[in-house]
Backbone as a printed PyTorch tensor [residue, N CA C, xyz], in Angstrom:
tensor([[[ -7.8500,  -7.5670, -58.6270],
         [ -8.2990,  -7.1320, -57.3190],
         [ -7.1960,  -7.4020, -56.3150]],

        [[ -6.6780,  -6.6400, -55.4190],
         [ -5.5500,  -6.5060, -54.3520],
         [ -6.4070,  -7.4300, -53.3010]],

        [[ -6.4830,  -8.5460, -53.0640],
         [ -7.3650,  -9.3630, -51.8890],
         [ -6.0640,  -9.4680, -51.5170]],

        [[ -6.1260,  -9.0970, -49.8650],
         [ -5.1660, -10.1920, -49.0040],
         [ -5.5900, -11.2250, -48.3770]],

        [[ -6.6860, -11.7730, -49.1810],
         [ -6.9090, -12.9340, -48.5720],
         [ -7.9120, -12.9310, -47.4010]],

        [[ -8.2560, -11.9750, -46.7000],
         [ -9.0010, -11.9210, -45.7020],
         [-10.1740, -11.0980, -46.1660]],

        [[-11.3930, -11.1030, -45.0000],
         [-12.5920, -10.0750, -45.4790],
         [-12.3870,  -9.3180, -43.8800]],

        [[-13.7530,  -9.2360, -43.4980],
         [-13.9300,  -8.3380, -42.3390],
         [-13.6460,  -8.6780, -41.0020]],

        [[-13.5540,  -9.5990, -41.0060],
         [-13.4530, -10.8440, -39.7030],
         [-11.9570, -10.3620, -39.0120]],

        [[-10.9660,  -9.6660, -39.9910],
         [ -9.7670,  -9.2340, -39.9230],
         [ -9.8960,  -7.7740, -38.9100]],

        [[-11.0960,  -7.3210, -39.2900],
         [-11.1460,  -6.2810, -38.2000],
         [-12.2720,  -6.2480, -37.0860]],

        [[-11.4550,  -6.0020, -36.0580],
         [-12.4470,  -5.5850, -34.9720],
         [-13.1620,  -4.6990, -34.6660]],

        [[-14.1240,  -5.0320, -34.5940],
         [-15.4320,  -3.7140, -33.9620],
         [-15.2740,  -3.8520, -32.5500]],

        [[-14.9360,  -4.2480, -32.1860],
         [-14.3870,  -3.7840, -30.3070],
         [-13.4490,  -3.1140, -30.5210]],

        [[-12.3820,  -2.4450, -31.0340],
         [-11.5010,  -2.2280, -30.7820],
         [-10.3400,  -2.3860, -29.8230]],

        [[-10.7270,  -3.6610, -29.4000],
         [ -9.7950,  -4.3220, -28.3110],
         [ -8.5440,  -5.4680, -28.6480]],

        [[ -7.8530,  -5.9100, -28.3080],
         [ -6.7380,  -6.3030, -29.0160],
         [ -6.1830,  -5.9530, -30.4780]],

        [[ -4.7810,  -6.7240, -30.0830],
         [ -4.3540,  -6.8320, -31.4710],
         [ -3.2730,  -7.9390, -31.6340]],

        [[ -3.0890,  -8.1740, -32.9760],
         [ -1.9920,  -9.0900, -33.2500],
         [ -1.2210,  -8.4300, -34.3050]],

        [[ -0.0780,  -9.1610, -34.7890],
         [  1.5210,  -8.9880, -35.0550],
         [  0.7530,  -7.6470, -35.9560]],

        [[ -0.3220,  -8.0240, -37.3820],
         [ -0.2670,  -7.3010, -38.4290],
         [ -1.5690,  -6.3120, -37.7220]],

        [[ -1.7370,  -6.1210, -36.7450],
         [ -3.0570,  -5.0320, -36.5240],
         [ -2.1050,  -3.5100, -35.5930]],

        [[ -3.1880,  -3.0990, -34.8520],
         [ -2.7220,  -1.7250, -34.7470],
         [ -2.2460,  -2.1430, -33.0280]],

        [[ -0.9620,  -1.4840, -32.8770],
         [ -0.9020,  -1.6320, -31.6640],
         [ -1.6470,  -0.9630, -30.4900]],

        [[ -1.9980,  -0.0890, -30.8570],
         [ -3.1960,   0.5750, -29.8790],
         [ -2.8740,   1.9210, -29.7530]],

        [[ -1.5240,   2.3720, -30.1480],
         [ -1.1120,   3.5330, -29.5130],
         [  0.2020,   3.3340, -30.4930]],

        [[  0.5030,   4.2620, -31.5870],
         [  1.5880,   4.9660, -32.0680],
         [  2.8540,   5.3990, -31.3960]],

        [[  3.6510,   5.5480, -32.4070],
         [  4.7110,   6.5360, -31.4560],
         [  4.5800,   7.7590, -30.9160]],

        [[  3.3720,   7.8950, -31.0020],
         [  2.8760,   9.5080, -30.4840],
         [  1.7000,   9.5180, -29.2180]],

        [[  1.8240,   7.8970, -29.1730],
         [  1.2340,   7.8540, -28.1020],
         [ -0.1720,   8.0940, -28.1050]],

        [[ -0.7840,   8.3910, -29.1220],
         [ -1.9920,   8.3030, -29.6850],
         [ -3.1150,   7.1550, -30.0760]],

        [[ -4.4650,   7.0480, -29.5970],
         [ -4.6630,   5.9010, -30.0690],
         [ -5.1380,   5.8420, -31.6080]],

        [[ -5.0950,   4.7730, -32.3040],
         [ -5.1410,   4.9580, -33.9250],
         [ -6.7970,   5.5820, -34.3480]],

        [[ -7.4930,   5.0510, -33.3640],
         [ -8.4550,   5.6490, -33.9690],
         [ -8.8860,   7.1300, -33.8570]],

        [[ -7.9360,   7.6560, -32.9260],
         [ -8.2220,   8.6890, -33.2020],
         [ -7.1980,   9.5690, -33.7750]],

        [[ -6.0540,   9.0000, -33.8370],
         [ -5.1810,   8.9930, -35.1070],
         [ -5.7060,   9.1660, -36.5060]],

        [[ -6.6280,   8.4430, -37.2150],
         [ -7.3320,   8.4380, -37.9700],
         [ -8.1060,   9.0310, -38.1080]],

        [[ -8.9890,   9.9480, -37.1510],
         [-10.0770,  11.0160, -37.3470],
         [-11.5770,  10.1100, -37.1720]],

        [[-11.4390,   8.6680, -36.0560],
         [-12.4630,   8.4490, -36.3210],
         [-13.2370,   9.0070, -34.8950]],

        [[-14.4970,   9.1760, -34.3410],
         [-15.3820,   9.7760, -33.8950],
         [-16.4690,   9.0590, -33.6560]],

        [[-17.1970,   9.1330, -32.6900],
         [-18.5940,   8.5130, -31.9580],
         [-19.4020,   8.5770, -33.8250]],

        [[-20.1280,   6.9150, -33.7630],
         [-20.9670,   7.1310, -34.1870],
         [-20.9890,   6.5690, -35.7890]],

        [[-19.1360,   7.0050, -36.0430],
         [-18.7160,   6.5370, -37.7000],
         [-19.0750,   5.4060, -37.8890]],

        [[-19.2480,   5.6700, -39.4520],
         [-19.0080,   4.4090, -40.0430],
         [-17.7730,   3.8890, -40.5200]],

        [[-17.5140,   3.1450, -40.2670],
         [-15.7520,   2.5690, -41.1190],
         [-15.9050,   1.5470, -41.9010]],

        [[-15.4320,   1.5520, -42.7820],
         [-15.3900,   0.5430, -43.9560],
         [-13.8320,   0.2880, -44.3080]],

        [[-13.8390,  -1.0350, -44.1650],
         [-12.4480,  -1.3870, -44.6860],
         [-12.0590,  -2.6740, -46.0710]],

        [[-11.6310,  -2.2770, -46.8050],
         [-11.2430,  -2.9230, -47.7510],
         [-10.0830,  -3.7130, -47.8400]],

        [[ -9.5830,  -5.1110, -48.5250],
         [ -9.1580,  -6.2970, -48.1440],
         [ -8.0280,  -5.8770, -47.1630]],

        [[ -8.3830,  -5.6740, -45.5550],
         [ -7.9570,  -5.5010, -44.6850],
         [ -7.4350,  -7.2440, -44.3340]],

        [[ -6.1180,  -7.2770, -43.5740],
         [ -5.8760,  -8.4150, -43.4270],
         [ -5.9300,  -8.5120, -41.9470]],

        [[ -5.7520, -10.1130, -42.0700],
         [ -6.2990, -11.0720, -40.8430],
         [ -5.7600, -10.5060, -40.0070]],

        [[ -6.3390,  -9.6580, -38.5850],
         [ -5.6710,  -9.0560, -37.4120],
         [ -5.5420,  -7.5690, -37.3200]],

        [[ -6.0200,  -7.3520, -38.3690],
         [ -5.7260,  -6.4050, -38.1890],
         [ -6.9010,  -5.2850, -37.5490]],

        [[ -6.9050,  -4.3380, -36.7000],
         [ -8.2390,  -4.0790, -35.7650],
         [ -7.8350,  -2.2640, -35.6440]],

        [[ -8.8570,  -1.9090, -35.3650],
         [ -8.6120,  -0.3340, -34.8640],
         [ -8.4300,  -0.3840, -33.1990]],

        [[ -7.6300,  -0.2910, -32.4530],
         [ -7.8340,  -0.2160, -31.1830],
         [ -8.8570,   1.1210, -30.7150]],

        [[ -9.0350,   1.2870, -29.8330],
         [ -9.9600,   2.7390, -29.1810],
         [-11.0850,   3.2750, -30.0930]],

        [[-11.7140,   2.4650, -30.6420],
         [-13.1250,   3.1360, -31.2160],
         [-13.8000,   3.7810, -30.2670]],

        [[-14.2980,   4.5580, -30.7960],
         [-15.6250,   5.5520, -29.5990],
         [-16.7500,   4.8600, -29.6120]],

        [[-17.5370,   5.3870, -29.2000],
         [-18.7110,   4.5330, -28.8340],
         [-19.5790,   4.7790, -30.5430]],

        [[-20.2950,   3.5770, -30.6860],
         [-21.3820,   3.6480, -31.5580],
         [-20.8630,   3.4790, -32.6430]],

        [[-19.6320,   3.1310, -33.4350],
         [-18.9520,   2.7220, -34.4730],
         [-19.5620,   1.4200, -35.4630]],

        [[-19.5300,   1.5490, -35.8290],
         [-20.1640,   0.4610, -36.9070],
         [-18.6070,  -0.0420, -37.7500]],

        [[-18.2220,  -0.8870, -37.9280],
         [-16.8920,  -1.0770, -38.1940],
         [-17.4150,  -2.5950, -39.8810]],

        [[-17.3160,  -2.4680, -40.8420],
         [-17.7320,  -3.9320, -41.8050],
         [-16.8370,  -3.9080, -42.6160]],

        [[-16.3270,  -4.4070, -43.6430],
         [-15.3950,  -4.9730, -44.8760],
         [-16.5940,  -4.0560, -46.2090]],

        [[-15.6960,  -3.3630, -46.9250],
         [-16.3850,  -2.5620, -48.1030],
         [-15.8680,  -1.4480, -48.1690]],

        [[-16.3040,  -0.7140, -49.2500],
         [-15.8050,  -0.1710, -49.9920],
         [-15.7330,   1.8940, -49.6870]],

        [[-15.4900,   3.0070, -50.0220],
         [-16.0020,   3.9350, -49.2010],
         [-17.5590,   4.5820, -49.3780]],

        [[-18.4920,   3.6190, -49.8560],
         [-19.7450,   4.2440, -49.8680],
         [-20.7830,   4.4710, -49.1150]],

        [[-21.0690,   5.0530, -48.6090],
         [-21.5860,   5.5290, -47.4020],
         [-21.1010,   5.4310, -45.8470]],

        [[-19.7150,   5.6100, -46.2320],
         [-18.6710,   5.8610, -44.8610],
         [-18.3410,   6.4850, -44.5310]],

        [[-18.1410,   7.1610, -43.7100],
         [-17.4020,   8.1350, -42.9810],
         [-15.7090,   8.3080, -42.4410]],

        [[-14.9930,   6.7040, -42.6380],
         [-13.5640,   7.0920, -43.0290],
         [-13.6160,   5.2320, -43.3970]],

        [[-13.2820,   5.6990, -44.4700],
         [-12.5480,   4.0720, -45.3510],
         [-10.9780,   4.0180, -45.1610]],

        [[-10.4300,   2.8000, -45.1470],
         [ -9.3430,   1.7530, -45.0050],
         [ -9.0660,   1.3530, -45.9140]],

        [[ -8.5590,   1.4010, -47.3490],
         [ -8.3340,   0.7550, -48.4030],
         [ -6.3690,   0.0350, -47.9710]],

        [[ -6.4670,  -1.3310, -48.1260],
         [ -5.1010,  -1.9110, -47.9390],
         [ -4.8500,  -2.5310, -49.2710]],

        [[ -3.8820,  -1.8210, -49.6410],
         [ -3.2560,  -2.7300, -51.1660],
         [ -1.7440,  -2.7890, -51.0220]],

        [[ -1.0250,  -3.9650, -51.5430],
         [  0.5360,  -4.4760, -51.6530],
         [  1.0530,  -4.4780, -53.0300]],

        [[  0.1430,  -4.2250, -54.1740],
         [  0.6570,  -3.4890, -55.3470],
         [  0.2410,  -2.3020, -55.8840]],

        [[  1.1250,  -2.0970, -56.4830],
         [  0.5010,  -0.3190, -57.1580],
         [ -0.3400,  -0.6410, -58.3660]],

        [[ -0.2500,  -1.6680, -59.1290],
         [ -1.4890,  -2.3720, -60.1480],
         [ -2.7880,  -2.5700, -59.8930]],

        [[ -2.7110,  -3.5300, -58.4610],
         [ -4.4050,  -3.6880, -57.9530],
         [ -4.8440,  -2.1840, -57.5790]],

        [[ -3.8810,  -1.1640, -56.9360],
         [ -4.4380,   0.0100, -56.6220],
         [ -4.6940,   1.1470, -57.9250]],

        [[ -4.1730,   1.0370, -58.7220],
         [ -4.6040,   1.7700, -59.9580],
         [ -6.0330,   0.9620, -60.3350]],

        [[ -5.9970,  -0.2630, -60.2740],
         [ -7.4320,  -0.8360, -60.9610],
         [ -8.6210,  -0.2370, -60.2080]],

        [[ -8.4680,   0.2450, -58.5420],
         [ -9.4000,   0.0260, -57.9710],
         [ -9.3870,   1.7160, -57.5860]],

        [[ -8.4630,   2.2980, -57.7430],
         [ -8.4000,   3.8830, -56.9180],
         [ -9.4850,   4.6760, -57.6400]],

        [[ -9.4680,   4.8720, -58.3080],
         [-11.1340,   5.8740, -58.8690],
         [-12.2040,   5.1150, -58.4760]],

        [[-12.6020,   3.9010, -58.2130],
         [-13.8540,   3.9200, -57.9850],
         [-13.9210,   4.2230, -56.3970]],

        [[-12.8020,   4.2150, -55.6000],
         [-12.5810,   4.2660, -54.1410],
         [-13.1240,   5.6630, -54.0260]],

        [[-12.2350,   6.4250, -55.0540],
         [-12.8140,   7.9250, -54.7720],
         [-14.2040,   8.3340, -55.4860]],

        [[-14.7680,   7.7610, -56.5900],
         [-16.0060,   7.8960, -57.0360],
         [-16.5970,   7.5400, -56.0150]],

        [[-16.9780,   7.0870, -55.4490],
         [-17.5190,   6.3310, -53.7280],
         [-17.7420,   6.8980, -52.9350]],

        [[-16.6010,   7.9470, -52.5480],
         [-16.2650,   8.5400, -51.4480],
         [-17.2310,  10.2180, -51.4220]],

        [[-17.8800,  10.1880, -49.6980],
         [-18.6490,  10.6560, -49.5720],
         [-18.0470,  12.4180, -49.4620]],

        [[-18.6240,  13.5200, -49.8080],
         [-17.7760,  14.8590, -49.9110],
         [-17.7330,  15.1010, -48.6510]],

        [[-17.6070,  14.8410, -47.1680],
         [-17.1580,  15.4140, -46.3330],
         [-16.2940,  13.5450, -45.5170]],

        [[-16.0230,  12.7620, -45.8260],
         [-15.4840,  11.5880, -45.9290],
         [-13.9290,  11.4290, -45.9330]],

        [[-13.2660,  10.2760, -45.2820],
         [-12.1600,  10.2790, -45.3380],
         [-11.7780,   8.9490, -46.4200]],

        [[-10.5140,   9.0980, -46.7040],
         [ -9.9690,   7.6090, -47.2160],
         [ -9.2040,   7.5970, -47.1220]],

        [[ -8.4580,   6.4520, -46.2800],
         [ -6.9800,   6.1810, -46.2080],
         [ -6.4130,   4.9880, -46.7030]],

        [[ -5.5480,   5.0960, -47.5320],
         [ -4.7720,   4.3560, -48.5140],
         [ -3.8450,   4.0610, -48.0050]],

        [[ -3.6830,   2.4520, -47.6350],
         [ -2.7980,   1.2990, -46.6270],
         [ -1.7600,   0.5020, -47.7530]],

        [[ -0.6100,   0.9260, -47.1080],
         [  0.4830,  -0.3510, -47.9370],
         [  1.3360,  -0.6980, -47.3550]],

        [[  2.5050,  -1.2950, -47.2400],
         [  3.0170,  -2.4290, -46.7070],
         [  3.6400,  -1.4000, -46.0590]],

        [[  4.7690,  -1.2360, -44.8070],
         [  5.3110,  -0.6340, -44.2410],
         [  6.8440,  -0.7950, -44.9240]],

        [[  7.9000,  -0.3440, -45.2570],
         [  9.5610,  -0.6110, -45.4680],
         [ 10.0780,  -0.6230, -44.2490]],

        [[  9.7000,   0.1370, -43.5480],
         [ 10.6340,   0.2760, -42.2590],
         [ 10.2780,  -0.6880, -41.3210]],

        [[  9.2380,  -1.4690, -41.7770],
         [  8.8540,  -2.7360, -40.8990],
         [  9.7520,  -4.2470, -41.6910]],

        [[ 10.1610,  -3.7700, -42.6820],
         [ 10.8690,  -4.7420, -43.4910],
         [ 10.1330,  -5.3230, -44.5540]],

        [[  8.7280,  -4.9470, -45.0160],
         [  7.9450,  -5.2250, -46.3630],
         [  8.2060,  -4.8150, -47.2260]],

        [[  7.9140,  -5.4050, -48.4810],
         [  8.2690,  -4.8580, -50.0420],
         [  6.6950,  -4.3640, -50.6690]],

        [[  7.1320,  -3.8300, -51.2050],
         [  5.7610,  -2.8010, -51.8500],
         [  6.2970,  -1.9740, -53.1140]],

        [[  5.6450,  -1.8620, -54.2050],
         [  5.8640,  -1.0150, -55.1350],
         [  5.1170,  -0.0740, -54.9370]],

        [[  4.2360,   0.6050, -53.6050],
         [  3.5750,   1.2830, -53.2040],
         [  4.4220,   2.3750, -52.9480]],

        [[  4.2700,   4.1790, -53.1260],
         [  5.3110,   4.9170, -52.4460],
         [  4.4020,   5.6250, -52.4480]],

        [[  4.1810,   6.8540, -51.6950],
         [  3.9290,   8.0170, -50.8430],
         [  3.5100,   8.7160, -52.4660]],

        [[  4.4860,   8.6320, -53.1750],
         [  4.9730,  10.1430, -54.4950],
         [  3.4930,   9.1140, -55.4260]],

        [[  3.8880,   7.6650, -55.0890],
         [  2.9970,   7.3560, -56.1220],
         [  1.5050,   7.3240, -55.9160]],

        [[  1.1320,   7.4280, -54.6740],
         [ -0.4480,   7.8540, -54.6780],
         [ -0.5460,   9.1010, -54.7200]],

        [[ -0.0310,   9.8030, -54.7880],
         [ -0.5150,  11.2870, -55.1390],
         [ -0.2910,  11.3220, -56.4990]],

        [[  0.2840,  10.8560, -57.4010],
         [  0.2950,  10.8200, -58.7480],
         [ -1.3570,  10.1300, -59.1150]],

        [[ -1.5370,   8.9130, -58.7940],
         [ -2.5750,   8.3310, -59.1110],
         [ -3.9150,   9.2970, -58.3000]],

        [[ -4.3820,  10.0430, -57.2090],
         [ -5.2340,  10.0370, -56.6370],
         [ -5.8790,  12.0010, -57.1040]],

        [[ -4.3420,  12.4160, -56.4140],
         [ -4.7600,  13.9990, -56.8720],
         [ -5.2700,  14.2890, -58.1990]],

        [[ -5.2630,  13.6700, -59.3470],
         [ -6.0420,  14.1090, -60.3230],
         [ -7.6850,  13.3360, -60.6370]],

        [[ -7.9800,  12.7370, -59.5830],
         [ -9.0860,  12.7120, -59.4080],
         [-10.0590,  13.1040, -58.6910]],

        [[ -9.7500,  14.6140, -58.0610],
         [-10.4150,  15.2770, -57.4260],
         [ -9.9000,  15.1430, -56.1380]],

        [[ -9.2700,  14.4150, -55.2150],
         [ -8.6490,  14.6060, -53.8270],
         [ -7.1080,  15.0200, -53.6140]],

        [[ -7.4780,  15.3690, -52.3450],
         [ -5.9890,  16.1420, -51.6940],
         [ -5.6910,  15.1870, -50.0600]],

        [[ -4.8180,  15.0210, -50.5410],
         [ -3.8130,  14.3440, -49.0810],
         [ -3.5280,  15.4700, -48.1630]],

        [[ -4.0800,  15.2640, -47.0080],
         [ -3.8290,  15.5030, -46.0190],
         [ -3.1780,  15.8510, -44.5840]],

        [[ -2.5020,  13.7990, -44.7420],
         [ -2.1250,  13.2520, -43.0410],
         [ -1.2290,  11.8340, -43.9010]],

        [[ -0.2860,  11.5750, -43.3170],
         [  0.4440,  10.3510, -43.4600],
         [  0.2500,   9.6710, -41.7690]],

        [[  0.2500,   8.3720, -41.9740],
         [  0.4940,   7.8570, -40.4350],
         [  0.5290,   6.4230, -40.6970]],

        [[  1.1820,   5.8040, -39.4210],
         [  1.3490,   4.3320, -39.4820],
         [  0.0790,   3.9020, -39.1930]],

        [[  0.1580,   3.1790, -39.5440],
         [ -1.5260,   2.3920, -39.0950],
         [ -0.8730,   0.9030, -38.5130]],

        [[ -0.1550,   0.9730, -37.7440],
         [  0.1630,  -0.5300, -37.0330],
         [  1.3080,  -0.4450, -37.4420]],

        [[  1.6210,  -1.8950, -37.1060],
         [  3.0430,  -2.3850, -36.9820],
         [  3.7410,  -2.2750, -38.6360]],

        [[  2.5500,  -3.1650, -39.4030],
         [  2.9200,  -3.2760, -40.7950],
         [  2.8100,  -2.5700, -41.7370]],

        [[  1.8360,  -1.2750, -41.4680],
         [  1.1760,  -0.3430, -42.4070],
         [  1.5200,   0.8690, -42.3330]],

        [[  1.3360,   1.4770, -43.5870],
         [  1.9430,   3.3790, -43.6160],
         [  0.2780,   3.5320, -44.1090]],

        [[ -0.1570,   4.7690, -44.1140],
         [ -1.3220,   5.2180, -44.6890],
         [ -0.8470,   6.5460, -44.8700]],

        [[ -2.1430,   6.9330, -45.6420],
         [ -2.0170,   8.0140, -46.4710],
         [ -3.2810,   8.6620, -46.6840]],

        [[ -3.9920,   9.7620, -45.9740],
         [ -4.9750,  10.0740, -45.9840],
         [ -5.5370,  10.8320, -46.9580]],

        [[ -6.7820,  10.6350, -47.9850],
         [ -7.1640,  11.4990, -48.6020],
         [ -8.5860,  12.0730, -48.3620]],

        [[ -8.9250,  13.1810, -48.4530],
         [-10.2160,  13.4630, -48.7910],
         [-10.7030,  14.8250, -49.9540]],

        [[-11.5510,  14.8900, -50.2870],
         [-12.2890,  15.5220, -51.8200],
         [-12.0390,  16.9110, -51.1760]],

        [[-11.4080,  17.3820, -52.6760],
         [-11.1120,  18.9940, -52.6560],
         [-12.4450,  19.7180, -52.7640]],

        [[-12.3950,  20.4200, -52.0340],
         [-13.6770,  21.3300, -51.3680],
         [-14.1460,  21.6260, -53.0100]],

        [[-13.3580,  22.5560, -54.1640],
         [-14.1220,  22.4980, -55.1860],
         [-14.3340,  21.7380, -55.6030]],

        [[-13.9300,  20.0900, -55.4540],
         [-14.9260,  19.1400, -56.0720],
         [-15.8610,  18.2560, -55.4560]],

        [[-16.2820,  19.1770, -54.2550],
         [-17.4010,  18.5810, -53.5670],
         [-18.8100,  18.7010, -53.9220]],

        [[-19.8110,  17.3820, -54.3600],
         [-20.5870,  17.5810, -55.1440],
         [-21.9020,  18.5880, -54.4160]],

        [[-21.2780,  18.9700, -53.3140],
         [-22.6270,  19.9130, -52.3620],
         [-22.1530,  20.6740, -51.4990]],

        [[-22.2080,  22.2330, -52.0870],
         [-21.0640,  23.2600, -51.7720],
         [-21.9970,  23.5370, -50.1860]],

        [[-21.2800,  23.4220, -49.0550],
         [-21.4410,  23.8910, -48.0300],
         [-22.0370,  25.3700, -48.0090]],

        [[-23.2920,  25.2460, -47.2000],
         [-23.8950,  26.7800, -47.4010],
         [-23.2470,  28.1390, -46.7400]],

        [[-23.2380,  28.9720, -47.2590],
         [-22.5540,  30.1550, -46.7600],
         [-23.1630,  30.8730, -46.0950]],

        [[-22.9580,  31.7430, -44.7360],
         [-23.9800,  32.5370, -44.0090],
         [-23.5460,  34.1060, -44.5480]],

        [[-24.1620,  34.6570, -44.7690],
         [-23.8750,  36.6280, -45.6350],
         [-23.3500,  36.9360, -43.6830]],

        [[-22.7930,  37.4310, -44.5500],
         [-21.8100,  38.0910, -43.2020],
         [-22.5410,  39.3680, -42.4130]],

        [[-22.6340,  39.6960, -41.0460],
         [-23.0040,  40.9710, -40.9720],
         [-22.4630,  42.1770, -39.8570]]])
């Protein structure tokens, strides 16, 4: 299991501050992360062994923010620092994951000066053949790169209804 040691306590449901390893509030794009992330009035967020400090700045209102896994969420946080704990744990992340749902896959940053056997090439090796497609890349803070996935429309287990055209 990829634990960094911390549980939920690491993230904030205010979305107010931050420290060294959390989100600074605002990207280089001047964006705030949460909505960087696609999150929205109301989500649920679930984050997995998210470490100490680390917080979403700018939640919308009505967010529910806890430590877990992506099942019954509306955009999950998975943070892992090896590519081992993340192979052990990446299919059940996406078995989990709800068909209109996000998941973003957190690893150490390089350009922040962290080591990681984590790379970009290598979650799409591990993830796309289990039914999802990447999306969105983005920093998620000071220390973190992410990598957004969510379920390819044909392998969504509840095909969106179609209106007959007229």
């Amino acid at each position: 299991m990829a634990d960094s040691g911390t549980g939920a306590s690491g993230a904030g449901a205010s979305g107010t501050g931050a420290s060294g390893t959390g989100a600074s509030g605002k990207g280089p794009s001047g964006t705030p992360l949460a909505r960087k992330i696609g999150i929205g009035p109301g989500h649920r967020i679930r984050l997995r062994h998210a470490p100490a400090g680390w917080d979403i700045p700018g939640l919308p209102d009505g967010c529910d923010v806890a430590e877990g896994g992506p099942r019954g969420a509306d955009v999950a946080v998975a943070f892992y620092r090896s590519y081992v704990d993340l192979v052990a744990e990446g299919p059940g992340l996406v078995g989990d994951l709800a068909d209109d749902a996000m998941l973003w896959v957190a690893w150490p940053r390089r350009a922040a000066g962290h080591v990681s056997d984590i790379t970009e090439n290598g979650l799409r090796d591990l993830f796309l053949p289990l039914g999802v497609v990447d999306v969105k890349v983005a920093t998620l803070g000071v220390d973190w790169s992410g990598l957004k996935f969510v379920r390819r429309r044909e392998n969504r287990r509840t095909q969106p209804r179609t209106q007959p055209r007229r």
